[in-house]
GROMACS .gro file of C-alpha atoms in nm:
model
  499
    1UNK     CA    1   0.000   0.000   0.000
    2UNK     CA    2   0.122   0.348  -0.085
    3UNK     CA    3   0.017   0.632   0.142
    4UNK     CA    4   0.009   0.965  -0.035
    5UNK     CA    5   0.003   1.301   0.141
    6UNK     CA    6  -0.101   1.493  -0.169
    7UNK     CA    7  -0.300   1.403  -0.479
    8UNK     CA    8  -0.092   1.311  -0.779
    9UNK     CA    9  -0.065   1.547  -1.072
   10UNK     CA   10  -0.058   1.394  -1.416
   11UNK     CA   11   0.014   1.616  -1.710
   12UNK     CA   12   0.240   1.459  -1.964
   13UNK     CA   13   0.074   1.156  -2.116
   14UNK     CA   14  -0.272   1.073  -1.995
   15UNK     CA   15  -0.553   1.131  -2.241
   16UNK     CA   16  -0.335   1.210  -2.542
   17UNK     CA   17  -0.375   0.873  -2.712
   18UNK     CA   18  -0.750   0.872  -2.658
   19UNK     CA   19  -0.792   1.205  -2.829
   20UNK     CA   20  -0.571   1.097  -3.118
   21UNK     CA   21  -0.776   0.783  -3.163
   22UNK     CA   22  -1.102   0.977  -3.182
   23UNK     CA   23  -1.247   0.875  -2.845
   24UNK     CA   24  -1.307   1.234  -2.745
   25UNK     CA   25  -1.492   1.309  -3.068
   26UNK     CA   26  -1.709   1.002  -3.023
   27UNK     CA   27  -1.804   1.097  -2.667
   28UNK     CA   28  -1.889   1.455  -2.757
   29UNK     CA   29  -2.088   1.395  -3.076
   30UNK     CA   30  -2.253   1.056  -3.035
   31UNK     CA   31  -2.629   1.031  -2.987
   32UNK     CA   32  -2.815   0.863  -2.703
   33UNK     CA   33  -2.666   0.520  -2.771
   34UNK     CA   34  -2.328   0.648  -2.655
   35UNK     CA   35  -2.477   0.749  -2.322
   36UNK     CA   36  -2.657   0.426  -2.240
   37UNK     CA   37  -2.588   0.399  -1.867
   38UNK     CA   38  -2.446   0.117  -1.663
   39UNK     CA   39  -2.325  -0.227  -1.775
   40UNK     CA   40  -2.553  -0.479  -1.939
   41UNK     CA   41  -2.702  -0.800  -1.803
   42UNK     CA   42  -2.378  -0.991  -1.764
   43UNK     CA   43  -2.003  -0.964  -1.711
   44UNK     CA   44  -1.837  -0.675  -1.885
   45UNK     CA   45  -1.593  -0.775  -2.158
   46UNK     CA   46  -1.289  -0.552  -2.187
   47UNK     CA   47  -1.233  -0.358  -2.509
   48UNK     CA   48  -0.889  -0.387  -2.665
   49UNK     CA   49  -0.686  -0.066  -2.679
   50UNK     CA   50  -0.412   0.037  -2.919
   51UNK     CA   51  -0.045  -0.048  -2.866
   52UNK     CA   52   0.029   0.321  -2.821
   53UNK     CA   53  -0.227   0.343  -2.538
   54UNK     CA   54  -0.077   0.033  -2.373
   55UNK     CA   55   0.267   0.194  -2.393
   56UNK     CA   56   0.131   0.518  -2.252
   57UNK     CA   57  -0.020   0.336  -1.955
   58UNK     CA   58   0.302   0.146  -1.883
   59UNK     CA   59   0.501   0.470  -1.895
   60UNK     CA   60   0.254   0.647  -1.666
   61UNK     CA   61   0.279   0.366  -1.411
   62UNK     CA   62   0.660   0.368  -1.429
   63UNK     CA   63   0.665   0.745  -1.374
   64UNK     CA   64   0.424   0.725  -1.080
   65UNK     CA   65   0.155   0.922  -1.262
   66UNK     CA   66  -0.096   0.643  -1.192
   67UNK     CA   67  -0.087   0.348  -0.950
   68UNK     CA   68   0.026   0.009  -1.071
   69UNK     CA   69  -0.217  -0.265  -1.163
   70UNK     CA   70  -0.453  -0.320  -0.866
   71UNK     CA   71  -0.225  -0.108  -0.642
   72UNK     CA   72  -0.412   0.077  -0.366
   73UNK     CA   73  -0.336   0.444  -0.305
   74UNK     CA   74  -0.517   0.700  -0.091
   75UNK     CA   75  -0.486   1.035   0.079
   76UNK     CA   76  -0.336   1.033   0.426
   77UNK     CA   77  -0.674   1.101   0.591
   78UNK     CA   78  -0.831   0.780   0.458
   79UNK     CA   79  -0.776   0.435   0.607
   80UNK     CA   80  -0.862   0.115   0.418
   81UNK     CA   81  -1.023  -0.087   0.696
   82UNK     CA   82  -1.140  -0.405   0.522
   83UNK     CA   83  -1.224  -0.578   0.195
   84UNK     CA   84  -1.459  -0.870   0.139
   85UNK     CA   85  -1.412  -1.022  -0.208
   86UNK     CA   86  -1.721  -1.057  -0.422
   87UNK     CA   87  -1.955  -1.333  -0.308
   88UNK     CA   88  -2.152  -1.345  -0.635
   89UNK     CA   89  -1.995  -1.374  -0.978
   90UNK     CA   90  -2.145  -1.080  -1.163
   91UNK     CA   91  -2.111  -0.702  -1.119
   92UNK     CA   92  -2.162  -0.544  -0.779
   93UNK     CA   93  -2.412  -0.255  -0.781
   94UNK     CA   94  -2.581  -0.049  -0.509
   95UNK     CA   95  -2.583  -0.063  -0.126
   96UNK     CA   96  -2.839  -0.018   0.152
   97UNK     CA   97  -2.805  -0.030   0.532
   98UNK     CA   98  -3.010  -0.121   0.836
   99UNK     CA   99  -2.883  -0.151   1.191
  100UNK     CA  100  -2.573  -0.369   1.189
  101UNK     CA  101  -2.633  -0.492   0.833
  102UNK     CA  102  -2.523  -0.384   0.487
  103UNK     CA  103  -2.712  -0.505   0.181
  104UNK     CA  104  -2.507  -0.539  -0.138
  105UNK     CA  105  -2.672  -0.558  -0.478
  106UNK     CA  106  -2.518  -0.765  -0.755
  107UNK     CA  107  -2.643  -0.841  -1.106
  108UNK     CA  108  -2.677  -1.203  -0.988
  109UNK     CA  109  -2.873  -1.123  -0.669
  110UNK     CA  110  -2.774  -0.973  -0.333
  111UNK     CA  111  -2.560  -1.035  -0.025
  112UNK     CA  112  -2.628  -0.937   0.337
  113UNK     CA  113  -2.325  -0.849   0.550
  114UNK     CA  114  -2.299  -0.816   0.927
  115UNK     CA  115  -2.097  -0.496   0.978
  116UNK     CA  116  -2.119  -0.478   1.356
  117UNK     CA  117  -1.739  -0.494   1.337
  118UNK     CA  118  -1.656  -0.283   1.028
  119UNK     CA  119  -1.301  -0.419   1.032
  120UNK     CA  120  -1.431  -0.771   0.973
  121UNK     CA  121  -1.757  -0.781   0.773
  122UNK     CA  122  -1.924  -1.123   0.781
  123UNK     CA  123  -2.152  -1.270   0.516
  124UNK     CA  124  -2.492  -1.348   0.667
  125UNK     CA  125  -2.667  -1.470   0.352
  126UNK     CA  126  -2.645  -1.477  -0.026
  127UNK     CA  127  -2.948  -1.477  -0.254
  128UNK     CA  128  -2.909  -1.584  -0.616
  129UNK     CA  129  -3.170  -1.397  -0.819
  130UNK     CA  130  -3.028  -1.276  -1.153
  131UNK     CA  131  -3.162  -0.967  -1.329
  132UNK     CA  132  -2.970  -0.647  -1.390
  133UNK     CA  133  -2.902  -0.433  -1.217
  134UNK     CA  134  -3.053  -0.538  -0.887
  135UNK     CA  135  -3.063  -0.187  -0.747
  136UNK     CA  136  -3.137  -0.248  -0.380
  137UNK     CA  137  -3.309  -0.081  -0.084
  138UNK     CA  138  -3.465  -0.179   0.249
  139UNK     CA  139  -3.746  -0.058   0.472
  140UNK     CA  140  -3.838  -0.237   0.793
  141UNK     CA  141  -3.873  -0.606   0.711
  142UNK     CA  142  -3.886  -0.550   0.335
  143UNK     CA  143  -3.608  -0.551   0.076
  144UNK     CA  144  -3.660  -0.428  -0.280
  145UNK     CA  145  -3.471  -0.522  -0.598
  146UNK     CA  146  -3.491  -0.361  -0.943
  147UNK     CA  147  -3.493  -0.583  -1.252
  148UNK     CA  148  -3.410  -0.398  -1.572
  149UNK     CA  149  -3.341  -0.687  -1.805
  150UNK     CA  150  -3.602  -0.884  -1.993
  151UNK     CA  151  -3.662  -1.218  -1.818
  152UNK     CA  152  -3.869  -1.528  -1.894
  153UNK     CA  153  -4.071  -1.472  -1.574
  154UNK     CA  154  -4.052  -1.303  -1.232
  155UNK     CA  155  -3.888  -1.593  -1.051
  156UNK     CA  156  -3.528  -1.613  -0.935
  157UNK     CA  157  -3.483  -1.903  -1.177
  158UNK     CA  158  -3.568  -1.694  -1.481
  159UNK     CA  159  -3.342  -1.658  -1.782
  160UNK     CA  160  -3.298  -1.381  -2.036
  161UNK     CA  161  -3.562  -1.337  -2.303
  162UNK     CA  162  -3.609  -1.070  -2.572
  163UNK     CA  163  -3.816  -0.767  -2.471
  164UNK     CA  164  -4.013  -0.817  -2.793
  165UNK     CA  165  -4.182  -1.117  -2.629
  166UNK     CA  166  -4.505  -1.020  -2.454
  167UNK     CA  167  -4.449  -1.281  -2.182
  168UNK     CA  168  -4.117  -1.122  -2.076
  169UNK     CA  169  -4.100  -0.973  -1.727
  170UNK     CA  170  -3.917  -0.673  -1.574
  171UNK     CA  171  -3.994  -0.473  -1.261
  172UNK     CA  172  -3.970  -0.474  -0.881
  173UNK     CA  173  -3.912  -0.777  -0.657
  174UNK     CA  174  -3.990  -0.772  -0.284
  175UNK     CA  175  -3.828  -0.990  -0.016
  176UNK     CA  176  -3.909  -1.040   0.352
  177UNK     CA  177  -3.584  -0.993   0.549
  178UNK     CA  178  -3.719  -1.037   0.900
  179UNK     CA  179  -3.476  -1.332   0.914
  180UNK     CA  180  -3.154  -1.192   0.765
  181UNK     CA  181  -3.007  -1.540   0.731
  182UNK     CA  182  -3.305  -1.658   0.527
  183UNK     CA  183  -3.465  -1.387   0.308
  184UNK     CA  184  -3.795  -1.489   0.150
  185UNK     CA  185  -3.921  -1.374  -0.189
  186UNK     CA  186  -4.276  -1.250  -0.131
  187UNK     CA  187  -4.391  -1.028  -0.420
  188UNK     CA  188  -4.320  -0.903  -0.770
  189UNK     CA  189  -4.466  -0.610  -0.962
  190UNK     CA  190  -4.414  -0.569  -1.336
  191UNK     CA  191  -4.350  -0.209  -1.443
  192UNK     CA  192  -4.338  -0.044  -1.784
  193UNK     CA  193  -3.984  -0.066  -1.927
  194UNK     CA  194  -3.867  -0.250  -1.615
  195UNK     CA  195  -3.691  -0.091  -1.318
  196UNK     CA  196  -3.341   0.041  -1.375
  197UNK     CA  197  -3.341   0.201  -1.031
  198UNK     CA  198  -3.601   0.270  -0.766
  199UNK     CA  199  -3.650   0.507  -0.473
  200UNK     CA  200  -3.850   0.450  -0.155
  201UNK     CA  201  -4.095   0.695   0.000
  202UNK     CA  202  -4.172   0.510   0.326
  203UNK     CA  203  -4.483   0.569   0.534
  204UNK     CA  204  -4.610   0.395   0.846
  205UNK     CA  205  -4.843   0.148   0.673
  206UNK     CA  206  -4.714   0.155   0.318
  207UNK     CA  207  -4.395   0.197   0.121
  208UNK     CA  208  -4.421   0.388  -0.205
  209UNK     CA  209  -4.164   0.288  -0.466
  210UNK     CA  210  -4.072   0.534  -0.741
  211UNK     CA  211  -3.955   0.323  -1.036
  212UNK     CA  212  -3.715   0.481  -1.285
  213UNK     CA  213  -3.685   0.327  -1.630
  214UNK     CA  214  -3.634   0.446  -1.986
  215UNK     CA  215  -3.559   0.363  -2.351
  216UNK     CA  216  -3.903   0.258  -2.483
  217UNK     CA  217  -3.936   0.095  -2.821
  218UNK     CA  218  -4.241   0.041  -3.040
  219UNK     CA  219  -4.133  -0.324  -3.076
  220UNK     CA  220  -4.153  -0.381  -2.698
  221UNK     CA  221  -4.510  -0.472  -2.592
  222UNK     CA  222  -4.449  -0.362  -2.231
  223UNK     CA  223  -4.232  -0.058  -2.301
  224UNK     CA  224  -4.409   0.164  -2.550
  225UNK     CA  225  -4.318   0.526  -2.632
  226UNK     CA  226  -4.362   0.787  -2.509
  227UNK     CA  227  -4.230   0.676  -2.173
  228UNK     CA  228  -4.205   1.016  -2.008
  229UNK     CA  229  -4.279   0.941  -1.645
  230UNK     CA  230  -4.227   0.701  -1.355
  231UNK     CA  231  -4.422   0.408  -1.214
  232UNK     CA  232  -4.540   0.448  -0.855
  233UNK     CA  233  -4.577   0.116  -0.673
  234UNK     CA  234  -4.763   0.095  -0.341
  235UNK     CA  235  -4.647  -0.184  -0.108
  236UNK     CA  236  -4.854  -0.249   0.208
  237UNK     CA  237  -4.612  -0.341   0.486
  238UNK     CA  238  -4.842  -0.603   0.638
  239UNK     CA  239  -4.940  -0.759   0.304
  240UNK     CA  240  -4.660  -0.698   0.053
  241UNK     CA  241  -4.812  -0.962  -0.174
  242UNK     CA  242  -5.072  -0.696  -0.260
  243UNK     CA  243  -4.812  -0.456  -0.401
  244UNK     CA  244  -4.929  -0.287  -0.721
  245UNK     CA  245  -4.871   0.009  -0.952
  246UNK     CA  246  -5.104   0.288  -0.839
  247UNK     CA  247  -5.005   0.568  -1.077
  248UNK     CA  248  -4.778   0.672  -1.363
  249UNK     CA  249  -4.706   1.045  -1.322
  250UNK     CA  250  -4.602   1.209  -1.647
  251UNK     CA  251  -4.301   1.429  -1.572
  252UNK     CA  252  -4.236   1.546  -1.928
  253UNK     CA  253  -4.570   1.616  -2.093
  254UNK     CA  254  -4.556   1.698  -2.462
  255UNK     CA  255  -4.712   1.637  -2.798
  256UNK     CA  256  -4.616   1.352  -3.026
  257UNK     CA  257  -4.467   1.005  -2.974
  258UNK     CA  258  -4.158   1.127  -2.789
  259UNK     CA  259  -4.319   1.330  -2.510
  260UNK     CA  260  -4.176   1.660  -2.391
  261UNK     CA  261  -3.829   1.585  -2.257
  262UNK     CA  262  -3.491   1.677  -2.400
  263UNK     CA  263  -3.492   1.573  -2.770
  264UNK     CA  264  -3.123   1.481  -2.758
  265UNK     CA  265  -2.929   1.462  -3.083
  266UNK     CA  266  -2.919   1.594  -3.347
  267UNK     CA  267  -3.091   1.895  -3.183
  268UNK     CA  268  -2.856   1.867  -2.885
  269UNK     CA  269  -2.552   1.666  -3.003
  270UNK     CA  270  -2.400   1.431  -2.749
  271UNK     CA  271  -2.697   1.461  -2.511
  272UNK     CA  272  -2.929   1.173  -2.431
  273UNK     CA  273  -3.288   1.197  -2.540
  274UNK     CA  274  -3.516   1.197  -2.234
  275UNK     CA  275  -3.742   0.892  -2.236
  276UNK     CA  276  -3.781   0.850  -1.862
  277UNK     CA  277  -3.564   0.891  -1.551
  278UNK     CA  278  -3.244   0.715  -1.450
  279UNK     CA  279  -3.256   0.787  -1.077
  280UNK     CA  280  -3.457   0.987  -0.825
  281UNK     CA  281  -3.359   1.105  -0.478
  282UNK     CA  282  -3.627   1.207  -0.228
  283UNK     CA  283  -3.594   1.420   0.086
  284UNK     CA  284  -3.915   1.322   0.271
  285UNK     CA  285  -3.865   1.573   0.555
  286UNK     CA  286  -3.893   1.853   0.298
  287UNK     CA  287  -4.147   1.682   0.065
  288UNK     CA  288  -3.895   1.724  -0.216
  289UNK     CA  289  -3.741   1.505  -0.483
  290UNK     CA  290  -3.474   1.556  -0.747
  291UNK     CA  291  -3.479   1.353  -1.065
  292UNK     CA  292  -3.185   1.274  -1.292
  293UNK     CA  293  -3.368   1.202  -1.615
  294UNK     CA  294  -3.132   1.133  -1.904
  295UNK     CA  295  -3.132   1.476  -2.072
  296UNK     CA  296  -3.303   1.668  -1.792
  297UNK     CA  297  -3.270   1.747  -1.423
  298UNK     CA  298  -3.591   1.811  -1.233
  299UNK     CA  299  -3.705   1.930  -0.891
  300UNK     CA  300  -4.046   1.814  -0.777
  301UNK     CA  301  -4.282   1.805  -0.481
  302UNK     CA  302  -4.386   1.475  -0.322
  303UNK     CA  303  -4.643   1.614  -0.079
  304UNK     CA  304  -4.884   1.372  -0.247
  305UNK     CA  305  -4.654   1.069  -0.292
  306UNK     CA  306  -4.883   0.905  -0.547
  307UNK     CA  307  -4.887   1.217  -0.763
  308UNK     CA  308  -4.552   1.402  -0.755
  309UNK     CA  309  -4.555   1.749  -0.912
  310UNK     CA  310  -4.268   1.901  -1.110
  311UNK     CA  311  -4.150   2.239  -0.973
  312UNK     CA  312  -3.856   2.314  -1.204
  313UNK     CA  313  -3.661   2.154  -1.486
  314UNK     CA  314  -3.312   2.228  -1.618
  315UNK     CA  315  -3.088   2.111  -1.902
  316UNK     CA  316  -2.716   2.138  -1.973
  317UNK     CA  317  -2.666   2.083  -2.343
  318UNK     CA  318  -2.303   2.192  -2.336
  319UNK     CA  319  -2.135   1.967  -2.079
  320UNK     CA  320  -2.385   1.702  -1.964
  321UNK     CA  321  -2.450   1.385  -2.165
  322UNK     CA  322  -2.664   1.173  -1.929
  323UNK     CA  323  -2.821   1.298  -1.604
  324UNK     CA  324  -2.754   0.997  -1.381
  325UNK     CA  325  -2.823   1.070  -1.012
  326UNK     CA  326  -2.899   1.347  -0.763
  327UNK     CA  327  -2.807   1.440  -0.405
  328UNK     CA  328  -2.957   1.715  -0.187
  329UNK     CA  329  -2.757   1.897   0.075
  330UNK     CA  330  -2.908   1.890   0.424
  331UNK     CA  331  -3.079   2.231   0.397
  332UNK     CA  332  -3.232   2.135   0.061
  333UNK     CA  333  -3.099   2.455  -0.095
  334UNK     CA  334  -2.855   2.268  -0.323
  335UNK     CA  335  -2.869   1.966  -0.551
  336UNK     CA  336  -2.570   1.782  -0.696
  337UNK     CA  337  -2.648   1.610  -1.027
  338UNK     CA  338  -2.404   1.361  -1.178
  339UNK     CA  339  -2.331   1.316  -1.547
  340UNK     CA  340  -2.262   0.961  -1.666
  341UNK     CA  341  -2.065   1.058  -1.975
  342UNK     CA  342  -1.977   0.749  -2.176
  343UNK     CA  343  -2.245   0.538  -2.008
  344UNK     CA  344  -2.018   0.367  -1.759
  345UNK     CA  345  -1.808   0.222  -2.038
  346UNK     CA  346  -1.552   0.488  -2.132
  347UNK     CA  347  -1.236   0.649  -1.999
  348UNK     CA  348  -1.361   1.000  -1.924
  349UNK     CA  349  -1.131   1.110  -1.640
  350UNK     CA  350  -0.835   1.214  -1.854
  351UNK     CA  351  -0.689   1.535  -1.989
  352UNK     CA  352  -0.855   1.488  -2.327
  353UNK     CA  353  -1.205   1.508  -2.177
  354UNK     CA  354  -1.119   1.783  -1.929
  355UNK     CA  355  -1.278   1.901  -1.602
  356UNK     CA  356  -1.631   1.995  -1.711
  357UNK     CA  357  -1.748   1.700  -1.922
  358UNK     CA  358  -1.855   1.399  -1.716
  359UNK     CA  359  -1.852   1.605  -1.398
  360UNK     CA  360  -2.097   1.673  -1.117
  361UNK     CA  361  -2.315   1.980  -1.164
  362UNK     CA  362  -2.387   2.182  -0.849
  363UNK     CA  363  -2.716   2.372  -0.847
  364UNK     CA  364  -2.853   2.609  -0.585
  365UNK     CA  365  -3.226   2.588  -0.509
  366UNK     CA  366  -3.353   2.945  -0.491
  367UNK     CA  367  -3.698   3.081  -0.409
  368UNK     CA  368  -3.982   2.929  -0.212
  369UNK     CA  369  -4.258   2.674  -0.261
  370UNK     CA  370  -4.360   2.593  -0.615
  371UNK     CA  371  -4.162   2.892  -0.744
  372UNK     CA  372  -3.827   2.741  -0.651
  373UNK     CA  373  -3.566   2.727  -0.928
  374UNK     CA  374  -3.249   2.527  -0.991
  375UNK     CA  375  -2.960   2.766  -1.059
  376UNK     CA  376  -2.628   2.629  -1.186
  377UNK     CA  377  -2.318   2.727  -0.987
  378UNK     CA  378  -2.022   2.503  -1.084
  379UNK     CA  379  -1.884   2.165  -1.185
  380UNK     CA  380  -1.682   1.920  -0.979
  381UNK     CA  381  -1.466   1.642  -1.118
  382UNK     CA  382  -1.192   1.441  -0.948
  383UNK     CA  383  -0.855   1.612  -1.004
  384UNK     CA  384  -0.666   1.282  -1.045
  385UNK     CA  385  -0.638   1.184  -1.411
  386UNK     CA  386  -0.700   0.817  -1.488
  387UNK     CA  387  -0.551   0.606  -1.766
  388UNK     CA  388  -0.727   0.537  -2.095
  389UNK     CA  389  -0.776   0.174  -1.989
  390UNK     CA  390  -0.976   0.280  -1.681
  391UNK     CA  391  -1.350   0.329  -1.711
  392UNK     CA  392  -1.406   0.632  -1.490
  393UNK     CA  393  -1.737   0.810  -1.440
  394UNK     CA  394  -1.927   1.015  -1.180
  395UNK     CA  395  -2.147   0.767  -0.995
  396UNK     CA  396  -2.334   0.707  -0.669
  397UNK     CA  397  -2.252   0.895  -0.349
  398UNK     CA  398  -2.400   1.033  -0.029
  399UNK     CA  399  -2.374   1.320   0.216
  400UNK     CA  400  -2.137   1.297   0.511
  401UNK     CA  401  -2.352   1.448   0.789
  402UNK     CA  402  -2.158   1.748   0.917
  403UNK     CA  403  -2.379   2.028   1.048
  404UNK     CA  404  -2.323   2.356   0.864
  405UNK     CA  405  -2.111   2.191   0.592
  406UNK     CA  406  -2.190   2.028   0.259
  407UNK     CA  407  -1.955   1.732   0.223
  408UNK     CA  408  -2.012   1.431   0.002
  409UNK     CA  409  -1.847   1.095  -0.062
  410UNK     CA  410  -1.881   0.962  -0.415
  411UNK     CA  411  -1.788   0.662  -0.630
  412UNK     CA  412  -1.611   0.716  -0.963
  413UNK     CA  413  -1.567   0.358  -1.091
  414UNK     CA  414  -1.190   0.324  -1.152
  415UNK     CA  415  -1.148   0.683  -1.040
  416UNK     CA  416  -1.206   0.539  -0.693
  417UNK     CA  417  -1.377   0.705  -0.398
  418UNK     CA  418  -1.370   1.083  -0.359
  419UNK     CA  419  -1.465   1.294  -0.057
  420UNK     CA  420  -1.536   1.652  -0.156
  421UNK     CA  421  -1.670   1.974  -0.005
  422UNK     CA  422  -1.931   2.187  -0.186
  423UNK     CA  423  -2.019   2.420   0.103
  424UNK     CA  424  -1.925   2.698  -0.139
  425UNK     CA  425  -2.134   2.601  -0.441
  426UNK     CA  426  -1.902   2.784  -0.678
  427UNK     CA  427  -1.575   2.640  -0.540
  428UNK     CA  428  -1.603   2.266  -0.469
  429UNK     CA  429  -1.284   2.086  -0.369
  430UNK     CA  430  -1.169   1.731  -0.304
  431UNK     CA  431  -1.050   1.667   0.053
  432UNK     CA  432  -0.979   1.291   0.047
  433UNK     CA  433  -0.962   0.996  -0.191
  434UNK     CA  434  -0.907   0.621  -0.224
  435UNK     CA  435  -0.843   0.430  -0.545
  436UNK     CA  436  -0.686   0.125  -0.704
  437UNK     CA  437  -0.469   0.117  -1.013
  438UNK     CA  438  -0.603  -0.025  -1.341
  439UNK     CA  439  -0.750  -0.374  -1.317
  440UNK     CA  440  -0.618  -0.436  -1.668
  441UNK     CA  441  -0.342  -0.244  -1.845
  442UNK     CA  442  -0.423  -0.389  -2.188
  443UNK     CA  443  -0.801  -0.345  -2.209
  444UNK     CA  444  -1.055  -0.076  -2.133
  445UNK     CA  445  -1.240  -0.238  -1.843
  446UNK     CA  446  -1.545  -0.151  -1.632
  447UNK     CA  447  -1.449  -0.183  -1.266
  448UNK     CA  448  -1.410   0.019  -0.947
  449UNK     CA  449  -1.660   0.152  -0.693
  450UNK     CA  450  -2.023   0.161  -0.810
  451UNK     CA  451  -2.143   0.315  -0.483
  452UNK     CA  452  -1.963   0.485  -0.195
  453UNK     CA  453  -2.177   0.583   0.105
  454UNK     CA  454  -2.119   0.714   0.458
  455UNK     CA  455  -2.300   0.516   0.727
  456UNK     CA  456  -2.252   0.548   1.103
  457UNK     CA  457  -1.886   0.645   1.107
  458UNK     CA  458  -1.751   0.455   0.805
  459UNK     CA  459  -1.751   0.475   0.427
  460UNK     CA  460  -1.874   0.160   0.254
  461UNK     CA  461  -1.793   0.104  -0.111
  462UNK     CA  462  -1.929  -0.162  -0.346
  463UNK     CA  463  -1.654  -0.226  -0.600
  464UNK     CA  464  -1.781  -0.376  -0.926
  465UNK     CA  465  -1.488  -0.616  -0.948
  466UNK     CA  466  -1.307  -0.621  -0.613
  467UNK     CA  467  -1.595  -0.658  -0.368
  468UNK     CA  468  -1.709  -0.481  -0.052
  469UNK     CA  469  -1.466  -0.220   0.086
  470UNK     CA  470  -1.476  -0.045   0.423
  471UNK     CA  471  -1.296   0.289   0.460
  472UNK     CA  472  -1.255   0.530   0.750
  473UNK     CA  473  -1.192   0.901   0.709
  474UNK     CA  474  -0.998   1.083   0.980
  475UNK     CA  475  -1.025   1.455   0.919
  476UNK     CA  476  -1.131   1.748   1.139
  477UNK     CA  477  -1.372   1.857   0.866
  478UNK     CA  478  -1.563   1.530   0.876
  479UNK     CA  479  -1.502   1.412   1.234
  480UNK     CA  480  -1.831   1.563   1.366
  481UNK     CA  481  -2.020   1.312   1.149
  482UNK     CA  482  -1.901   1.031   1.378
  483UNK     CA  483  -2.158   1.143   1.635
  484UNK     CA  484  -2.448   1.100   1.391
  485UNK     CA  485  -2.624   0.762   1.388
  486UNK     CA  486  -2.918   0.641   1.182
  487UNK     CA  487  -3.101   0.311   1.204
  488UNK     CA  488  -3.156   0.270   0.832
  489UNK     CA  489  -3.009   0.424   0.518
  490UNK     CA  490  -3.121   0.411   0.160
  491UNK     CA  491  -2.920   0.692   0.009
  492UNK     CA  492  -3.186   0.779  -0.249
  493UNK     CA  493  -3.424   0.832   0.046
  494UNK     CA  494  -3.218   1.098   0.220
  495UNK     CA  495  -3.261   1.126   0.597
  496UNK     CA  496  -3.286   1.454   0.782
  497UNK     CA  497  -2.979   1.411   0.997
  498UNK     CA  498  -3.025   1.714   1.225
  499UNK     CA  499  -3.398   1.784   1.258
   0.00000   0.00000   0.00000
């Protein structure tokens, strides 16, 4: 392990070969297909790179510009506490937490860890239930999984089947986790275009599930255009078998077959056409939600959880390609939106791409009530250039609960884990990081942290390839968060830490 006191600076080589090969041009001018987010329903196969790129990577490693293959490096205020190798074969995805347990999604199912001792996580149970991407969340005795790949049926024994088949199934699965060692599959709800991600709006008797999905096609019987809204599923806590879709709020009303969202290319080159949402984050204490919806970012009210109402909508047709996820600050007067440039399959953290493309966008929320507006302030991107064999992209993160400060931890695939401060919306800065060197120096490979979240004193990271990591940050700026404890955490259902 190498312990670094200051972030590396990389100027000489990184990104040059990619630009010469036309990667930059492809990322900036391609239509929606180039911004299809997240890996597919199976292991990612590496893409061969040129001999010149291989040579560039070897030289950068030799010069110390990037870590060696699989080498761990981090800032001196981060400690790598533990790693549990992957328990399931496919790609690790999202995380959720409850009490002394962490719940790890994987394209093959999910794993429950006992994290009562963060230095030695223990596997409590493994559930094999394939169906990408198995976005995961928990509420009370219920666990929810998203299936966004066309399956033969809703069972955990299903296999892939073309979406053109009417009998194919995609949607939300519900498990009873009252016995963590023996989860039981209790319900399934089919939703239009499946469930790429989902967000919980929990109430005492019911859990509302906001289902995000996209990319309709006239050839898909259960995913017809326009698909310009979200499915709302109501799950009774005492009878989850009665879960059902109760509404489909249209968030992008408009004339014609494509609805009213961002048209994408060729009108807006390099920007994804909006045909639904990728991810939604709710702040129940403020009756607010923020939606990252392909070509649009939205702010909406969830006072009536079955019928959310859009308050404001923004686009960035210069630097954003695919609005991927959203995070509120604690006061709900800022939203951080992430851009998944390259769709989780490209090297976008290099000099050729630069600091504004594939970055986070920081927006202030100004005004009151239904007149609130999202106002752009700045971009944030990790300052550590990655090699052209490393898929690097802004991905899932959470607040670190420090009163009076806006500090976030975030996953960047092979860019690692970044802790950054956006208290000043116009001047965000990284204050800590953890990363591994390339998993492969000869192929462009999807790997690295999918999610990095702060929970009860530790940072937990779900690495696509390397497994479940536990980190600890030791810094006066984040130390006050150690005193904050929550009993349950689904990051897309943000808690009110201080009220």
